[in-house]
CSV table of C-alpha atoms in Angstrom, one decimal:
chain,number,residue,atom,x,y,z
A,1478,UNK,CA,13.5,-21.3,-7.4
A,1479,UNK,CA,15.7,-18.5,-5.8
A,1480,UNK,CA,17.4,-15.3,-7.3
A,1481,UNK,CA,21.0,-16.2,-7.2
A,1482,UNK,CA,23.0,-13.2,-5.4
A,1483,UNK,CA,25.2,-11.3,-7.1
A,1484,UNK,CA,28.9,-13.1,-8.4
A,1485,UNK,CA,27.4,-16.1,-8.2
A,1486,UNK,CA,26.9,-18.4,-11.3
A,1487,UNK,CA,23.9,-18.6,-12.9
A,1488,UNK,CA,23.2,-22.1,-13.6
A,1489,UNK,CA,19.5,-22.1,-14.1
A,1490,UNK,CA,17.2,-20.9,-15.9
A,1491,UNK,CA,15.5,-17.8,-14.0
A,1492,UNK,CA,11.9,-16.6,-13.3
A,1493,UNK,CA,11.3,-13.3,-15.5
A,1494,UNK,CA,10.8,-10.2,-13.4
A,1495,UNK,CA,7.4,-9.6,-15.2
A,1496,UNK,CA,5.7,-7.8,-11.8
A,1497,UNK,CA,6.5,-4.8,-10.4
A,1498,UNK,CA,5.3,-3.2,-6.9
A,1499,UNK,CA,2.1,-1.4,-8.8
A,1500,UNK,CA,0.6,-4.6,-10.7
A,1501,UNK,CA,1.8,-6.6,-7.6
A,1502,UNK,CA,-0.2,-4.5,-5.4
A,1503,UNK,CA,-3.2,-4.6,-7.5
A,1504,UNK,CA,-3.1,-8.4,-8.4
A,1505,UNK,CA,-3.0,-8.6,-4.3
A,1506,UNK,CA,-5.2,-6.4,-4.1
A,1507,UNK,CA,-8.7,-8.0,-6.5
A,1508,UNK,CA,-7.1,-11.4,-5.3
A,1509,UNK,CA,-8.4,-10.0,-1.3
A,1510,UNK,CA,-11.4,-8.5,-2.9
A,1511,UNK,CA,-13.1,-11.2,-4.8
A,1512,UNK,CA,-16.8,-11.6,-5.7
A,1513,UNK,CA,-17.9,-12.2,-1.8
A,1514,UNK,CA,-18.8,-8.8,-0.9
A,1515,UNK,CA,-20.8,-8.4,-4.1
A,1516,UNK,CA,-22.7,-11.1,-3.2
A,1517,UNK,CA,-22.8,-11.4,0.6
A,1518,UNK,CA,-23.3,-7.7,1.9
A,1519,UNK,CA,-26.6,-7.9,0.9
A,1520,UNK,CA,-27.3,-10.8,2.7
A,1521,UNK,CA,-26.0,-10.1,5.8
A,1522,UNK,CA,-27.6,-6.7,5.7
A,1523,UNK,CA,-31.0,-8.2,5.1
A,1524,UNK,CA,-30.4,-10.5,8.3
A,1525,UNK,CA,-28.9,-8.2,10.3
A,1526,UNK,CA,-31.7,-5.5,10.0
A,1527,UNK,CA,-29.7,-2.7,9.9
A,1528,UNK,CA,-26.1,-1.3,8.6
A,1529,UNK,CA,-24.3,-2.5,11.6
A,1530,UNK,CA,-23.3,-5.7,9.8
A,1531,UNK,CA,-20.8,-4.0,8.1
A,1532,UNK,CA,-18.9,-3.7,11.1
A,1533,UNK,CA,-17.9,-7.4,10.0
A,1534,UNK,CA,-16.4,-6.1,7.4
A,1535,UNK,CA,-14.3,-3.4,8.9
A,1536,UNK,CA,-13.5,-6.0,11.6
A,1537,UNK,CA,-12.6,-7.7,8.3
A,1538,UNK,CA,-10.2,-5.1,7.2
A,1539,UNK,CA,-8.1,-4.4,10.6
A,1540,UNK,CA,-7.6,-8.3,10.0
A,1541,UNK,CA,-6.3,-8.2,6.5
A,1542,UNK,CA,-4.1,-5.5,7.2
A,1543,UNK,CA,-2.6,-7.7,10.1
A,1544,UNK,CA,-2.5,-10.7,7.8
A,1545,UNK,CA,-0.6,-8.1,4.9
A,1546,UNK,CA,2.2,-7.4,7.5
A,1547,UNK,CA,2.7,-11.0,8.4
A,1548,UNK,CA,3.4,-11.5,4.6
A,1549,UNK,CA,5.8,-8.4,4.1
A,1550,UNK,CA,8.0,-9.4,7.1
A,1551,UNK,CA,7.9,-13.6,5.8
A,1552,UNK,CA,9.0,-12.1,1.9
A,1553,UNK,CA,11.4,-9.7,3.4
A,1554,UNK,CA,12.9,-12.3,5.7
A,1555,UNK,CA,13.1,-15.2,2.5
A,1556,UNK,CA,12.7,-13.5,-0.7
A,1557,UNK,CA,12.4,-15.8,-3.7
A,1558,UNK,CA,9.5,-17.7,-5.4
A,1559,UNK,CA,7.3,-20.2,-4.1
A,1560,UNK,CA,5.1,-17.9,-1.6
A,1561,UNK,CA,3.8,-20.0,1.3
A,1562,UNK,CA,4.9,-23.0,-0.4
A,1563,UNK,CA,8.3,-22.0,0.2
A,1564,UNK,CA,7.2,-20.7,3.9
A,1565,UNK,CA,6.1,-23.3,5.2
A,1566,UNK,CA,9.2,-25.7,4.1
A,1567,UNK,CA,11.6,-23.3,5.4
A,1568,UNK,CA,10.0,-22.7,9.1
A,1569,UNK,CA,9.4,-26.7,10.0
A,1570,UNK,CA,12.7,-27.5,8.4
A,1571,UNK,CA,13.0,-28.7,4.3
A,1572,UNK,CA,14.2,-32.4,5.5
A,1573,UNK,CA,11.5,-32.7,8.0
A,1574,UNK,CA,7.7,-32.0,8.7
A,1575,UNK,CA,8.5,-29.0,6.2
A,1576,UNK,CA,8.2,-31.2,3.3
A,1577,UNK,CA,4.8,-32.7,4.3
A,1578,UNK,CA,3.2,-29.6,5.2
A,1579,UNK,CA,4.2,-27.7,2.0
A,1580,UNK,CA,3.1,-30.8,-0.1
A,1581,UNK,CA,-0.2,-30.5,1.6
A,1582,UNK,CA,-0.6,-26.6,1.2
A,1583,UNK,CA,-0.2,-27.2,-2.7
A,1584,UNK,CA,-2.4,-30.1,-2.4
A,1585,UNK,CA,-5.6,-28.2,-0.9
A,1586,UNK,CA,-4.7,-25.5,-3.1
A,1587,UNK,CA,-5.5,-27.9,-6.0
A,1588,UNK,CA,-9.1,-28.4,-4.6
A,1589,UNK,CA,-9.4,-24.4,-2.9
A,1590,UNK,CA,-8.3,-22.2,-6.4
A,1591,UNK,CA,-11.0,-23.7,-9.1
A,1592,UNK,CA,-13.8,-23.4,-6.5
A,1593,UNK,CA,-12.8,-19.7,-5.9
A,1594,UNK,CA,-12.4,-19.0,-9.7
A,1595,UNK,CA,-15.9,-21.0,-9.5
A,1596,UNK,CA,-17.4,-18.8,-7.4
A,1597,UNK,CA,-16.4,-15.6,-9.2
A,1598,UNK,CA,-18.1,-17.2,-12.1
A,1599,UNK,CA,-21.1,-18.1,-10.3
A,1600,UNK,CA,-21.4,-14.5,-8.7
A,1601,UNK,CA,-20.8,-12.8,-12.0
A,1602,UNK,CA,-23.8,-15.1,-13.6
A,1603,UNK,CA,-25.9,-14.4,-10.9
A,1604,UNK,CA,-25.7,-10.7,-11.3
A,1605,UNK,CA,-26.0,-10.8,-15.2
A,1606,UNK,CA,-29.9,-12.1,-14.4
A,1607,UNK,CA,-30.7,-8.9,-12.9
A,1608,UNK,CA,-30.0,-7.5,-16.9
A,1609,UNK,CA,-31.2,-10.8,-18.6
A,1610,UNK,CA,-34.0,-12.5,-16.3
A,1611,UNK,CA,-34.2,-15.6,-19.1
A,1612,UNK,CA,-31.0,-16.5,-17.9
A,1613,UNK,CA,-32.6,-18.0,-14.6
A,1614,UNK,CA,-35.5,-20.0,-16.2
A,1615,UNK,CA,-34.2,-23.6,-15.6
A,1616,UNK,CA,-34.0,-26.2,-17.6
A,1617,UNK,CA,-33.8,-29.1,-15.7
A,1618,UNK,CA,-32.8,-29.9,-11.7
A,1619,UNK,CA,-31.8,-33.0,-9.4
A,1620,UNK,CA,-31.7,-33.3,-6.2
A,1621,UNK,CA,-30.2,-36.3,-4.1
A,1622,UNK,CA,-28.6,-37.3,-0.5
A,1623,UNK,CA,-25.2,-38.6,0.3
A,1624,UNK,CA,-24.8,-40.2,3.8
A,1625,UNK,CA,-21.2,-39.1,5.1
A,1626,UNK,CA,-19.8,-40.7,8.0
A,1627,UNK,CA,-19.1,-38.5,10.9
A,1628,UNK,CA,-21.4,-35.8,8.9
A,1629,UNK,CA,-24.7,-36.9,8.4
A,1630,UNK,CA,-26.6,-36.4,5.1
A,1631,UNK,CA,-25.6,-33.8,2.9
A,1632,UNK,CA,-28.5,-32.7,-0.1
A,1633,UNK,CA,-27.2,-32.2,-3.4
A,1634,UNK,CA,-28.7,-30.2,-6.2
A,1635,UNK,CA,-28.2,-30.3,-9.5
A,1636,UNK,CA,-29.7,-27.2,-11.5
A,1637,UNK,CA,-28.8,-26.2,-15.3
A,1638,UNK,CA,-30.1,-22.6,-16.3
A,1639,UNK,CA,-28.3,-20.6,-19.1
A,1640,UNK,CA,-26.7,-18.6,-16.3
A,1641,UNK,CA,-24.5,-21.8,-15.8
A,1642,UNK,CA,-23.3,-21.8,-19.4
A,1643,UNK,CA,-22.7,-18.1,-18.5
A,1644,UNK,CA,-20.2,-19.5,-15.8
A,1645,UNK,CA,-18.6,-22.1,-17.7
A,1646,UNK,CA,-17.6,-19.9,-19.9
A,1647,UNK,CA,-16.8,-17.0,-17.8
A,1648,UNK,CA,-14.0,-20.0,-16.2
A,1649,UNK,CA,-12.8,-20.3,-19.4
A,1650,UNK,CA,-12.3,-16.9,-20.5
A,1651,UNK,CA,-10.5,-16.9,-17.4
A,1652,UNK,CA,-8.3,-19.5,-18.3
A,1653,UNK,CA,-7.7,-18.3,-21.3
A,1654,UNK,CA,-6.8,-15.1,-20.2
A,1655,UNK,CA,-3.7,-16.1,-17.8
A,1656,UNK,CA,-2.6,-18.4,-20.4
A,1657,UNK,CA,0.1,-15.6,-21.4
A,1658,UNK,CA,3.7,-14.0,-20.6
A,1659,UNK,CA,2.9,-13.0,-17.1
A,1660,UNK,CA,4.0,-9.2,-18.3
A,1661,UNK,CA,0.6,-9.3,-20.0
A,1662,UNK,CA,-1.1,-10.1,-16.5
A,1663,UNK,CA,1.1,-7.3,-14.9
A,1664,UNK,CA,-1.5,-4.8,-17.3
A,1665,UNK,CA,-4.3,-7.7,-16.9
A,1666,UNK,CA,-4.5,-7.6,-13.0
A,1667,UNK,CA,-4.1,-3.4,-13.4
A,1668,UNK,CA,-6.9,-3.5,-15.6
A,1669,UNK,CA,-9.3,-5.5,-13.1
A,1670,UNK,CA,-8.0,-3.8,-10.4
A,1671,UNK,CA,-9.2,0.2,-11.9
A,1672,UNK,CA,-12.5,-1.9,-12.7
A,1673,UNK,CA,-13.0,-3.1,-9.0
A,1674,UNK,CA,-12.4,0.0,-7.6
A,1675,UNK,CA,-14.5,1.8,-9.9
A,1676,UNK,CA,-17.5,-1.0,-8.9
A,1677,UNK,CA,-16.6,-0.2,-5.4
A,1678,UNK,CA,-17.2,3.2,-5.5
A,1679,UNK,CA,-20.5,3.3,-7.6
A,1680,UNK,CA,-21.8,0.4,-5.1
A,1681,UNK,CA,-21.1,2.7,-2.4
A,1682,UNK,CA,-22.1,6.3,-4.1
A,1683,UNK,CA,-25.6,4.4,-5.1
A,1684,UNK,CA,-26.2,3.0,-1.5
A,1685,UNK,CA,-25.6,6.5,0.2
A,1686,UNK,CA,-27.6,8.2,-2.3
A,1687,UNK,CA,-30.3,5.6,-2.2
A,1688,UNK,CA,-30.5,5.4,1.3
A,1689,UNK,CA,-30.6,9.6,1.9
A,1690,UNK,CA,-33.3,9.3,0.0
A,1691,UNK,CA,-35.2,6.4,2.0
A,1692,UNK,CA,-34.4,8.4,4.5
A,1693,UNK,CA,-36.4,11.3,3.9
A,1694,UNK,CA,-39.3,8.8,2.6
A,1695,UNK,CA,-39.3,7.3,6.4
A,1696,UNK,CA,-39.5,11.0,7.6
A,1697,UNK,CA,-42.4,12.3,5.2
A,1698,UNK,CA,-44.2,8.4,6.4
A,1699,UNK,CA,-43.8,9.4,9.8
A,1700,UNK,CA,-45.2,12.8,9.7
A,1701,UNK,CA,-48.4,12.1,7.8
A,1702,UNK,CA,-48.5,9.0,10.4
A,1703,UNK,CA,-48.5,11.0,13.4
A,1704,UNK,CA,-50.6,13.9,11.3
A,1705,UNK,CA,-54.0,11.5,10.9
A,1706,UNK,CA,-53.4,9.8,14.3
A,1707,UNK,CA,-53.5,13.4,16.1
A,1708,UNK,CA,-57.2,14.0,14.5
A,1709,UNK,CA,-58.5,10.5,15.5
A,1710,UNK,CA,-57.1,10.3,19.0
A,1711,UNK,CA,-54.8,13.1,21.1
A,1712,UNK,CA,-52.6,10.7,22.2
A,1713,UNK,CA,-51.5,9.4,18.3
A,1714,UNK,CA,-49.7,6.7,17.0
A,1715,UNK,CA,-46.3,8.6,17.9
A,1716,UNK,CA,-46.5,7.8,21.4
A,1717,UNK,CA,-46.2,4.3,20.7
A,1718,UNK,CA,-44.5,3.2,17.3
A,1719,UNK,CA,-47.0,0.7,16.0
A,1720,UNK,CA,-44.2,-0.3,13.5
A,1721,UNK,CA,-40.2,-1.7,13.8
A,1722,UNK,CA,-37.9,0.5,11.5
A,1723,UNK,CA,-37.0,-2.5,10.1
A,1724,UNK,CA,-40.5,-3.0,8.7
A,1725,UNK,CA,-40.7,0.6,8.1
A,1726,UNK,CA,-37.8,0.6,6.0
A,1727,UNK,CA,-38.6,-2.5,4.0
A,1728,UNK,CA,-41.9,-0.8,3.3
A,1729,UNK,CA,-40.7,2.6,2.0
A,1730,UNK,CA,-38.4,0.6,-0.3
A,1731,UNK,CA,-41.1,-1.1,-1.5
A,1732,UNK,CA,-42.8,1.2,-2.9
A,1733,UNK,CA,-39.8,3.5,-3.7
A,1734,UNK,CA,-38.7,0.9,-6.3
């Protein structure tokens, strides 16, 4: 559906004007965000060894930001509802292959939307246990194989805990929340977006306090290391580390916690 220029008629009924450039911008904004790096950094970290995995993630950025100006100049250039449905008809033609290639972006989009709203859920639950451990005693689990062709064998598990009634329901607050005038999600998505930001920047205040202070653990460690070796033999244990500072980390946050 289009905004009709001005002096023409208006003969149907029009989208309401509900978002403006600051709820836009934040709805944009927690949709690029999501639950992954909630979940993921920590991972990553963990098998990287070390804080240079988050050069992914400013690799990540520069990316976005590309992918953000490839979207201004496509809304500037065909302004008007639809997003990439609309895109994608216009660039390969609305009579020809644009037809089939829209059709199949909505189609995917019906599989790719509840399994990132399911995600959310299943991120949120997971970090609820750390508050409530009960909610990760299970009460029953499955497992089974499927033979796909061209795949191989794929292992599915089926586990219910109460952290998945936590995520069935988070889904349908969800849905029950964008259920409305979409002037209520304008102050909705600003809402989520002050919270984000705000998880943001206690995640990243915690992690640079927290580390400062593993920090000067590793250093005390160190010092009382090379403090006994010097009385036992003159060479010490500082001439060769016995240790990785991987290890030495992990230890100092062990007992630290």
């Amino acid at each position: 559906m289009t905004i009709p220029r001005a002096g023409e008629p208006d003969t149907e009924p029009q989208l309401v004007r509900g978002l403006g450039l600051g709820s836009a911008t934040a709805l944009n904004m927690i949709d690029m965000i999501g639950v992954g790096p909630f979940i993921t950094i920590p991972l990553i970290v963990t098998a990287m060894g070390g804080p240079q995995a988050m050069l992914g993630w400013v690799l990540g950025a520069v990316l976005a930001i590309c992918d953000g100006l490839v979207w201004e100049e496509l809304g500037a250039a065909m302004p008007g509802s639809g997003g990439s449905y609309q895109y994608l008809k216009e660039i390969y033609g609305p009579q020809k292959l644009g037809r089939l290639v829209s059709f199949l972006f909505i189609w995917q989009l019906s599989f790719s939307a509840p399994l990132s709203i399911a995600s959310g859920a299943i991120g949120l639950s997971q970090y609820a246990a750390f508050f409530w451990p009960g909610l990760e005693r299970v009460w029953s689990t499955r497992t089974g194989s499927v033979n796909v062709p061209l795949i191989g064998t794929l292992q599915l598990t089926w586990v219910a805990m109460p952290a998945t009634l936590v995520a069935i329901g988070v889904c349908a607050l969800t849905a029950f929340l964008l259920y409305r005038r979409i002037t209520a999600i304008s102050r909705l998505s600003t809402l989520l977006w002050a919270g984000v930001m705000g998880t943001i920047g206690w995640i990243i205040f915690a992690g640079l306090t927290h580390s400062t202070h593993i920090g000067r653990s590793i250093c005390r460690r160190t010092r009382s290391r090379c403090r006994a070796g010097s009385s036992v033999d003159s060479a010490g244990p500082c001439s060769s580390p016995p240790t990785t500072s991987v290890d030495t980390i992990t230890s100092v946050f062990s007992e630290t916690k």
